[in-house]
Amino acid sequence: MRTSSSRAGLAIAAVLSLTACGASEVVPEAEVATEGENATDYPLVVDNCGESMTFEAAPQRVVSLDQGSTEILLALGLEDRLVGTASWTDPVLPELAEANASVPRLSDNAPSYEVLLDSDPDFVTASFARHYRTGGVVERARLAETGVDAYLSPADCEGELLINGGGTRTRPLEIDSVYEEIRELAEIFDVSSRGDELIAELQERADAATDRIEASDRTIAFWFADTKSPYVAGGLGGANLLATTVGAENVFADLDDDWTAVGWETVVEREPDVLVLGDLQRDRFPGDRLADKKDFLASDPLTSSMQAVQEEDYIALHGAEMNPSIRFVDALEKLADGLDEIGQAP
């Protein structure tokens, strides 16, 4: 594979918002902090989900194909490197909005390969392997042929097994996979100290959220999208990790897929105490938005019979919070608040 472009220079603030450049414009070499004792020792070899990449220096032109990976890069102060983002389910985190404002959005959903290539990236990153499979945006091998390194979140693979690329998990996801992505991207871009600080902050918030929750005996179901055949969280992915972290039981923990379509009859039969509802802003499927989900649950003859619906024992999470990302901690905090509120209800 072709290695990334020339090494970056002096520090800039992580929150600095720079003017975005189009694909036809010349992007000046970005400045990234040299991390002292934590400075990346190039050439850097990264083994990532069955692929080996060698970096002679930090990448200069980056396309992120998923919101989760985009927000990690923004949180690391790398908005000046981003020449394109895609696949958004929700507004960007408020604290990252200023940094994101100048970054071109290639597509609200997955972009075409031609659109990706037109942004002239030297590095592509994704949260989900579906972008790199046949029928997705582009296969990693094809990017390699054009000299572009393609990184996949460790949360979506087990070695060479690609979870959302046609594989199924064989073991439960752990939050360390999210921290690994932060750590590796920070090292690739020579900002390891920023990565360490971000991980420490997330760990502190996660500990604070779980410390105020006692082990719960409540059962829950995570409904991501679609009113016809609801996509619910199985027992090995990110949503189930949220459930186990707060001490609750996912009623669909016996299913291996991260997300799978089931019938409403099955949801009613399993009778979860609490429904965790995805509030998605993308409007791709019926019931993406929270209000639409609530209206459906209350009006459908089958689902309206559930006690959780009658009592409105709901907890709302953004779509990005229901998948492995830095928003895992935001989801924990909302679950802690929601379970506490439901527990105190008469």
mmCIF file of N, CA, C and O in Angstrom, residues 181-251:
data_model
loop_
_atom_site.group_PDB
_atom_site.id
_atom_site.type_symbol
_atom_site.label_atom_id
_atom_site.label_comp_id
_atom_site.label_asym_id
_atom_site.label_seq_id
_atom_site.Cartn_x
_atom_site.Cartn_y
_atom_site.Cartn_z
ATOM 1 N N GLU A 181 -9.685 1.917 19.039
ATOM 2 C CA GLU A 181 -9.801 2.766 17.856
ATOM 3 C C GLU A 181 -9.270 4.161 18.136
ATOM 4 O O GLU A 181 -8.529 4.739 17.315
ATOM 5 N N ILE A 182 -9.628 4.727 19.264
ATOM 6 C CA ILE A 182 -9.129 6.050 19.638
ATOM 7 C C ILE A 182 -7.606 6.031 19.708
ATOM 8 O O ILE A 182 -6.916 6.905 19.162
ATOM 9 N N ARG A 183 -7.071 5.033 20.379
ATOM 10 C CA ARG A 183 -5.622 4.942 20.586
ATOM 11 C C ARG A 183 -4.874 4.790 19.261
ATOM 12 O O ARG A 183 -3.853 5.460 19.041
ATOM 13 N N GLU A 184 -5.402 3.939 18.365
ATOM 14 C CA GLU A 184 -4.713 3.708 17.095
ATOM 15 C C GLU A 184 -4.793 4.919 16.174
ATOM 16 O O GLU A 184 -3.785 5.289 15.536
ATOM 17 N N LEU A 185 -5.963 5.548 16.086
ATOM 18 C CA LEU A 185 -6.072 6.734 15.248
ATOM 19 C C LEU A 185 -5.189 7.859 15.779
ATOM 20 O O LEU A 185 -4.549 8.584 14.995
ATOM 21 N N ALA A 186 -5.130 8.002 17.082
ATOM 22 C CA ALA A 186 -4.270 9.032 17.669
ATOM 23 C C ALA A 186 -2.802 8.774 17.335
ATOM 24 O O ALA A 186 -2.045 9.706 17.036
ATOM 25 N N GLU A 187 -2.395 7.515 17.366
ATOM 26 C CA GLU A 187 -1.010 7.196 17.038
ATOM 27 C C GLU A 187 -0.734 7.421 15.557
ATOM 28 O O GLU A 187 0.317 7.964 15.189
ATOM 29 N N ILE A 188 -1.660 7.022 14.694
ATOM 30 C CA ILE A 188 -1.480 7.225 13.251
ATOM 31 C C ILE A 188 -1.275 8.697 12.939
ATOM 32 O O ILE A 188 -0.438 9.066 12.102
ATOM 33 N N PHE A 189 -2.018 9.570 13.645
ATOM 34 C CA PHE A 189 -1.960 11.010 13.370
ATOM 35 C C PHE A 189 -1.000 11.758 14.290
ATOM 36 O O PHE A 189 -0.987 12.988 14.302
ATOM 37 N N ASP A 190 -0.203 11.028 15.047
ATOM 38 C CA ASP A 190 0.816 11.633 15.901
ATOM 39 C C ASP A 190 0.226 12.562 16.962
ATOM 40 O O ASP A 190 0.753 13.644 17.245
ATOM 41 N N VAL A 191 -0.898 12.142 17.544
ATOM 42 C CA VAL A 191 -1.501 12.906 18.639
ATOM 43 C C VAL A 191 -1.853 11.946 19.786
ATOM 44 O O VAL A 191 -2.950 11.993 20.345
ATOM 45 N N SER A 192 -0.924 11.090 20.142
ATOM 46 C CA SER A 192 -1.193 10.050 21.136
ATOM 47 C C SER A 192 -1.622 10.621 22.477
ATOM 48 O O SER A 192 -2.460 10.038 23.173
ATOM 49 N N SER A 193 -1.046 11.747 22.856
ATOM 50 C CA SER A 193 -1.424 12.340 24.144
ATOM 51 C C SER A 193 -2.894 12.744 24.158
ATOM 52 O O SER A 193 -3.594 12.591 25.163
ATOM 53 N N ARG A 194 -3.373 13.259 23.035
ATOM 54 C CA ARG A 194 -4.792 13.613 22.940
ATOM 55 C C ARG A 194 -5.661 12.359 23.073
ATOM 56 O O ARG A 194 -6.717 12.386 23.697
ATOM 57 N N GLY A 195 -5.210 11.271 22.449
ATOM 58 C CA GLY A 195 -5.953 10.022 22.570
ATOM 59 C C GLY A 195 -6.018 9.537 24.003
ATOM 60 O O GLY A 195 -7.084 9.108 24.480
ATOM 61 N N ASP A 196 -4.909 9.598 24.703
ATOM 62 C CA ASP A 196 -4.883 9.172 26.109
ATOM 63 C C ASP A 196 -5.821 10.028 26.956
ATOM 64 O O ASP A 196 -6.530 9.510 27.835
ATOM 65 N N GLU A 197 -5.839 11.330 26.697
ATOM 66 C CA GLU A 197 -6.705 12.228 27.465
ATOM 67 C C GLU A 197 -8.180 11.940 27.188
ATOM 68 O O GLU A 197 -9.008 11.953 28.110
ATOM 69 N N LEU A 198 -8.510 11.676 25.921
ATOM 70 C CA LEU A 198 -9.898 11.381 25.568
ATOM 71 C C LEU A 198 -10.354 10.077 26.215
ATOM 72 O O LEU A 198 -11.465 10.007 26.770
ATOM 73 N N ILE A 199 -9.525 9.058 26.182
ATOM 74 C CA ILE A 199 -9.871 7.784 26.809
ATOM 75 C C ILE A 199 -10.064 7.953 28.307
ATOM 76 O O ILE A 199 -11.023 7.430 28.894
ATOM 77 N N ALA A 200 -9.159 8.679 28.961
ATOM 78 C CA ALA A 200 -9.274 8.896 30.402
ATOM 79 C C ALA A 200 -10.572 9.623 30.752
ATOM 80 O O ALA A 200 -11.242 9.287 31.743
ATOM 81 N N GLU A 201 -10.951 10.606 29.933
ATOM 82 C CA GLU A 201 -12.200 11.344 30.181
ATOM 83 C C GLU A 201 -13.407 10.428 30.035
ATOM 84 O O GLU A 201 -14.331 10.458 30.868
ATOM 85 N N LEU A 202 -13.423 9.609 28.984
ATOM 86 C CA LEU A 202 -14.543 8.700 28.767
ATOM 87 C C LEU A 202 -14.641 7.670 29.890
ATOM 88 O O LEU A 202 -15.741 7.352 30.371
ATOM 89 N N GLN A 203 -13.511 7.144 30.326
ATOM 90 C CA GLN A 203 -13.512 6.160 31.410
ATOM 91 C C GLN A 203 -14.027 6.767 32.710
ATOM 92 O O GLN A 203 -14.783 6.132 33.452
ATOM 93 N N GLU A 204 -13.642 8.001 32.974
ATOM 94 C CA GLU A 204 -14.097 8.682 34.199
ATOM 95 C C GLU A 204 -15.615 8.880 34.167
ATOM 96 O O GLU A 204 -16.306 8.646 35.163
ATOM 97 N N ARG A 205 -16.142 9.307 33.025
ATOM 98 C CA ARG A 205 -17.584 9.503 32.916
ATOM 99 C C ARG A 205 -18.339 8.174 33.000
ATOM 100 O O ARG A 205 -19.406 8.098 33.630
ATOM 101 N N ALA A 206 -17.787 7.130 32.385
ATOM 102 C CA ALA A 206 -18.437 5.821 32.441
ATOM 103 C C ALA A 206 -18.487 5.302 33.872
ATOM 104 O O ALA A 206 -19.510 4.762 34.322
ATOM 105 N N ASP A 207 -17.401 5.463 34.604
ATOM 106 C CA ASP A 207 -17.371 5.022 36.003
ATOM 107 C C ASP A 207 -18.395 5.788 36.837
ATOM 108 O O ASP A 207 -19.091 5.202 37.677
ATOM 109 N N ALA A 208 -18.489 7.092 36.594
ATOM 110 C CA ALA A 208 -19.443 7.905 37.351
ATOM 111 C C ALA A 208 -20.877 7.479 37.067
ATOM 112 O O ALA A 208 -21.724 7.437 37.969
ATOM 113 N N ALA A 209 -21.167 7.141 35.813
ATOM 114 C CA ALA A 209 -22.523 6.731 35.444
ATOM 115 C C ALA A 209 -22.881 5.399 36.074
ATOM 116 O O ALA A 209 -23.986 5.227 36.610
ATOM 117 N N THR A 210 -21.982 4.440 36.027
ATOM 118 C CA THR A 210 -22.284 3.111 36.558
ATOM 119 C C THR A 210 -22.256 3.088 38.085
ATOM 120 O O THR A 210 -22.964 2.289 38.699
ATOM 121 N N ASP A 211 -21.477 3.967 38.686
ATOM 122 C CA ASP A 211 -21.406 3.998 40.150
ATOM 123 C C ASP A 211 -22.732 4.400 40.779
ATOM 124 O O ASP A 211 -23.033 4.028 41.918
ATOM 125 N N ARG A 212 -23.549 5.160 40.040
ATOM 126 C CA ARG A 212 -24.822 5.597 40.619
ATOM 127 C C ARG A 212 -25.972 4.680 40.221
ATOM 128 O O ARG A 212 -27.136 5.012 40.447
ATOM 129 N N ILE A 213 -25.663 3.522 39.646
ATOM 130 C CA ILE A 213 -26.689 2.545 39.307
ATOM 131 C C ILE A 213 -26.436 1.263 40.073
ATOM 132 O O ILE A 213 -25.345 0.719 40.043
ATOM 133 N N GLU A 214 -27.426 0.825 40.795
ATOM 134 C CA GLU A 214 -27.337 -0.490 41.410
ATOM 135 C C GLU A 214 -27.745 -1.532 40.374
ATOM 136 O O GLU A 214 -28.422 -1.224 39.398
ATOM 137 N N ALA A 215 -27.295 -2.752 40.564
ATOM 138 C CA ALA A 215 -27.648 -3.820 39.634
ATOM 139 C C ALA A 215 -29.163 -3.850 39.446
ATOM 140 O O ALA A 215 -29.918 -3.883 40.416
ATOM 141 N N SER A 216 -29.595 -3.803 38.203
ATOM 142 C CA SER A 216 -31.027 -3.734 37.907
ATOM 143 C C SER A 216 -31.551 -5.108 37.536
ATOM 144 O O SER A 216 -30.871 -5.886 36.881
ATOM 145 N N ASP A 217 -32.760 -5.412 38.002
ATOM 146 C CA ASP A 217 -33.384 -6.673 37.589
ATOM 147 C C ASP A 217 -34.378 -6.437 36.466
ATOM 148 O O ASP A 217 -35.173 -7.303 36.128
ATOM 149 N N ARG A 218 -34.319 -5.254 35.857
ATOM 150 C CA ARG A 218 -35.247 -4.932 34.789
ATOM 151 C C ARG A 218 -34.788 -5.550 33.467
ATOM 152 O O ARG A 218 -33.603 -5.688 33.203
ATOM 153 N N THR A 219 -35.757 -5.901 32.644
ATOM 154 C CA THR A 219 -35.460 -6.390 31.309
ATOM 155 C C THR A 219 -35.710 -5.261 30.321
ATOM 156 O O THR A 219 -36.617 -4.438 30.519
ATOM 157 N N ILE A 220 -34.897 -5.215 29.282
ATOM 158 C CA ILE A 220 -35.029 -4.137 28.315
ATOM 159 C C ILE A 220 -34.890 -4.692 26.898
ATOM 160 O O ILE A 220 -34.332 -5.774 26.684
ATOM 161 N N ALA A 221 -35.421 -3.942 25.935
ATOM 162 C CA ALA A 221 -35.224 -4.227 24.520
ATOM 163 C C ALA A 221 -34.812 -2.930 23.843
ATOM 164 O O ALA A 221 -35.337 -1.855 24.164
ATOM 165 N N PHE A 222 -33.858 -3.023 22.925
ATOM 166 C CA PHE A 222 -33.381 -1.875 22.164
ATOM 167 C C PHE A 222 -34.002 -1.914 20.763
ATOM 168 O O PHE A 222 -33.762 -2.848 20.004
ATOM 169 N N TRP A 223 -34.800 -0.912 20.430
ATOM 170 C CA TRP A 223 -35.412 -0.818 19.106
ATOM 171 C C TRP A 223 -34.733 0.313 18.352
ATOM 172 O O TRP A 223 -34.875 1.480 18.688
ATOM 173 N N PHE A 224 -34.004 -0.084 17.286
ATOM 174 C CA PHE A 224 -33.239 0.894 16.512
ATOM 175 C C PHE A 224 -34.110 1.584 15.472
ATOM 176 O O PHE A 224 -34.161 2.812 15.407
ATOM 177 N N ALA A 225 -34.779 0.790 14.617
ATOM 178 C CA ALA A 225 -35.525 1.387 13.510
ATOM 179 C C ALA A 225 -36.525 0.395 12.930
ATOM 180 O O ALA A 225 -36.487 -0.795 13.232
ATOM 181 N N ASP A 226 -37.407 0.924 12.075
ATOM 182 C CA ASP A 226 -38.364 0.187 11.260
ATOM 183 C C ASP A 226 -39.581 -0.284 12.058
ATOM 184 O O ASP A 226 -39.462 -1.071 12.997
ATOM 185 N N THR A 227 -40.751 0.187 11.650
ATOM 186 C CA THR A 227 -41.983 -0.212 12.324
ATOM 187 C C THR A 227 -42.522 -1.538 11.805
ATOM 188 O O THR A 227 -43.266 -2.219 12.501
ATOM 189 N N LYS A 228 -42.154 -1.923 10.571
ATOM 190 C CA LYS A 228 -42.701 -3.148 9.991
ATOM 191 C C LYS A 228 -42.068 -4.389 10.626
ATOM 192 O O LYS A 228 -42.768 -5.280 11.098
ATOM 193 N N SER A 229 -40.760 -4.455 10.585
ATOM 194 C CA SER A 229 -40.012 -5.551 11.221
ATOM 195 C C SER A 229 -38.909 -4.909 12.045
ATOM 196 O O SER A 229 -37.828 -4.617 11.521
ATOM 197 N N PRO A 230 -39.164 -4.629 13.292
ATOM 198 C CA PRO A 230 -38.245 -3.809 14.084
ATOM 199 C C PRO A 230 -36.852 -4.424 14.194
ATOM 200 O O PRO A 230 -36.708 -5.622 14.413
ATOM 201 N N TYR A 231 -35.843 -3.560 14.019
ATOM 202 C CA TYR A 231 -34.460 -3.979 14.239
ATOM 203 C C TYR A 231 -34.155 -3.825 15.719
ATOM 204 O O TYR A 231 -34.193 -2.722 16.266
ATOM 205 N N VAL A 232 -33.859 -4.945 16.353
ATOM 206 C CA VAL A 232 -33.579 -4.958 17.791
ATOM 207 C C VAL A 232 -32.159 -5.449 18.020
ATOM 208 O O VAL A 232 -31.555 -6.121 17.182
ATOM 209 N N ALA A 233 -31.615 -5.108 19.184
ATOM 210 C CA ALA A 233 -30.232 -5.444 19.504
ATOM 211 C C ALA A 233 -30.115 -6.871 20.003
ATOM 212 O O ALA A 233 -30.864 -7.304 20.880
ATOM 213 N N GLY A 234 -29.155 -7.601 19.417
ATOM 214 C CA GLY A 234 -28.837 -8.940 19.891
ATOM 215 C C GLY A 234 -27.907 -8.909 21.093
ATOM 216 O O GLY A 234 -27.694 -7.860 21.709
ATOM 217 N N GLY A 235 -27.336 -10.073 21.405
ATOM 218 C CA GLY A 235 -26.654 -10.225 22.687
ATOM 219 C C GLY A 235 -25.146 -10.081 22.702
ATOM 220 O O GLY A 235 -24.530 -10.260 23.757
ATOM 221 N N LEU A 236 -24.517 -9.731 21.556
ATOM 222 C CA LEU A 236 -23.066 -9.661 21.544
ATOM 223 C C LEU A 236 -22.522 -8.301 21.134
ATOM 224 O O LEU A 236 -21.310 -8.093 21.170
ATOM 225 N N GLY A 237 -23.400 -7.363 20.759
ATOM 226 C CA GLY A 237 -22.957 -6.083 20.242
ATOM 227 C C GLY A 237 -22.955 -4.953 21.251
ATOM 228 O O GLY A 237 -23.047 -5.152 22.468
ATOM 229 N N GLY A 238 -22.875 -3.717 20.720
ATOM 230 C CA GLY A 238 -22.732 -2.540 21.565
ATOM 231 C C GLY A 238 -23.911 -2.260 22.456
ATOM 232 O O GLY A 238 -23.744 -1.860 23.614
ATOM 233 N N ALA A 239 -25.130 -2.446 21.951
ATOM 234 C CA ALA A 239 -26.302 -2.170 22.779
ATOM 235 C C ALA A 239 -26.383 -3.139 23.950
ATOM 236 O O ALA A 239 -26.725 -2.748 25.077
ATOM 237 N N ASN A 240 -26.082 -4.406 23.702
ATOM 238 C CA ASN A 240 -26.106 -5.366 24.806
ATOM 239 C C ASN A 240 -25.032 -5.039 25.839
ATOM 240 O O ASN A 240 -25.228 -5.258 27.038
ATOM 241 N N LEU A 241 -23.903 -4.507 25.376
ATOM 242 C CA LEU A 241 -22.869 -4.072 26.319
ATOM 243 C C LEU A 241 -23.402 -2.978 27.232
ATOM 244 O O LEU A 241 -23.098 -2.954 28.437
ATOM 245 N N LEU A 242 -24.211 -2.084 26.686
ATOM 246 C CA LEU A 242 -24.849 -1.062 27.520
ATOM 247 C C LEU A 242 -25.726 -1.710 28.583
ATOM 248 O O LEU A 242 -25.697 -1.316 29.758
ATOM 249 N N ALA A 243 -26.522 -2.695 28.164
ATOM 250 C CA ALA A 243 -27.429 -3.359 29.106
ATOM 251 C C ALA A 243 -26.659 -4.017 30.243
ATOM 252 O O ALA A 243 -26.989 -3.845 31.424
ATOM 253 N N THR A 244 -25.639 -4.789 29.907
ATOM 254 C CA THR A 244 -24.893 -5.501 30.950
ATOM 255 C C THR A 244 -24.130 -4.531 31.849
ATOM 256 O O THR A 244 -23.961 -4.792 33.042
ATOM 257 N N THR A 245 -23.685 -3.411 31.272
ATOM 258 C CA THR A 245 -22.933 -2.445 32.074
ATOM 259 C C THR A 245 -23.808 -1.822 33.150
ATOM 260 O O THR A 245 -23.336 -1.540 34.261
ATOM 261 N N VAL A 246 -25.086 -1.606 32.841
ATOM 262 C CA VAL A 246 -25.983 -1.028 33.852
ATOM 263 C C VAL A 246 -26.719 -2.112 34.636
ATOM 264 O O VAL A 246 -27.584 -1.813 35.455
ATOM 265 N N GLY A 247 -26.378 -3.371 34.392
ATOM 266 C CA GLY A 247 -26.953 -4.463 35.181
ATOM 267 C C GLY A 247 -28.333 -4.882 34.771
ATOM 268 O O GLY A 247 -29.048 -5.526 35.551
ATOM 269 N N ALA A 248 -28.746 -4.529 33.549
ATOM 270 C CA ALA A 248 -30.070 -4.932 33.061
ATOM 271 C C ALA A 248 -29.932 -6.144 32.148
ATOM 272 O O ALA A 248 -28.834 -6.536 31.749
ATOM 273 N N GLU A 249 -31.067 -6.725 31.786
ATOM 274 C CA GLU A 249 -31.071 -7.902 30.921
ATOM 275 C C GLU A 249 -31.738 -7.572 29.594
ATOM 276 O O GLU A 249 -32.881 -7.120 29.544
ATOM 277 N N ASN A 250 -31.014 -7.789 28.514
ATOM 278 C CA ASN A 250 -31.546 -7.619 27.169
ATOM 279 C C ASN A 250 -32.392 -8.846 26.836
ATOM 280 O O ASN A 250 -31.891 -9.968 26.821
ATOM 281 N N VAL A 251 -33.672 -8.641 26.527
ATOM 282 C CA VAL A 251 -34.557 -9.779 26.269
ATOM 283 C C VAL A 251 -34.202 -10.511 24.985
ATOM 284 O O VAL A 251 -34.672 -11.635 24.745
#
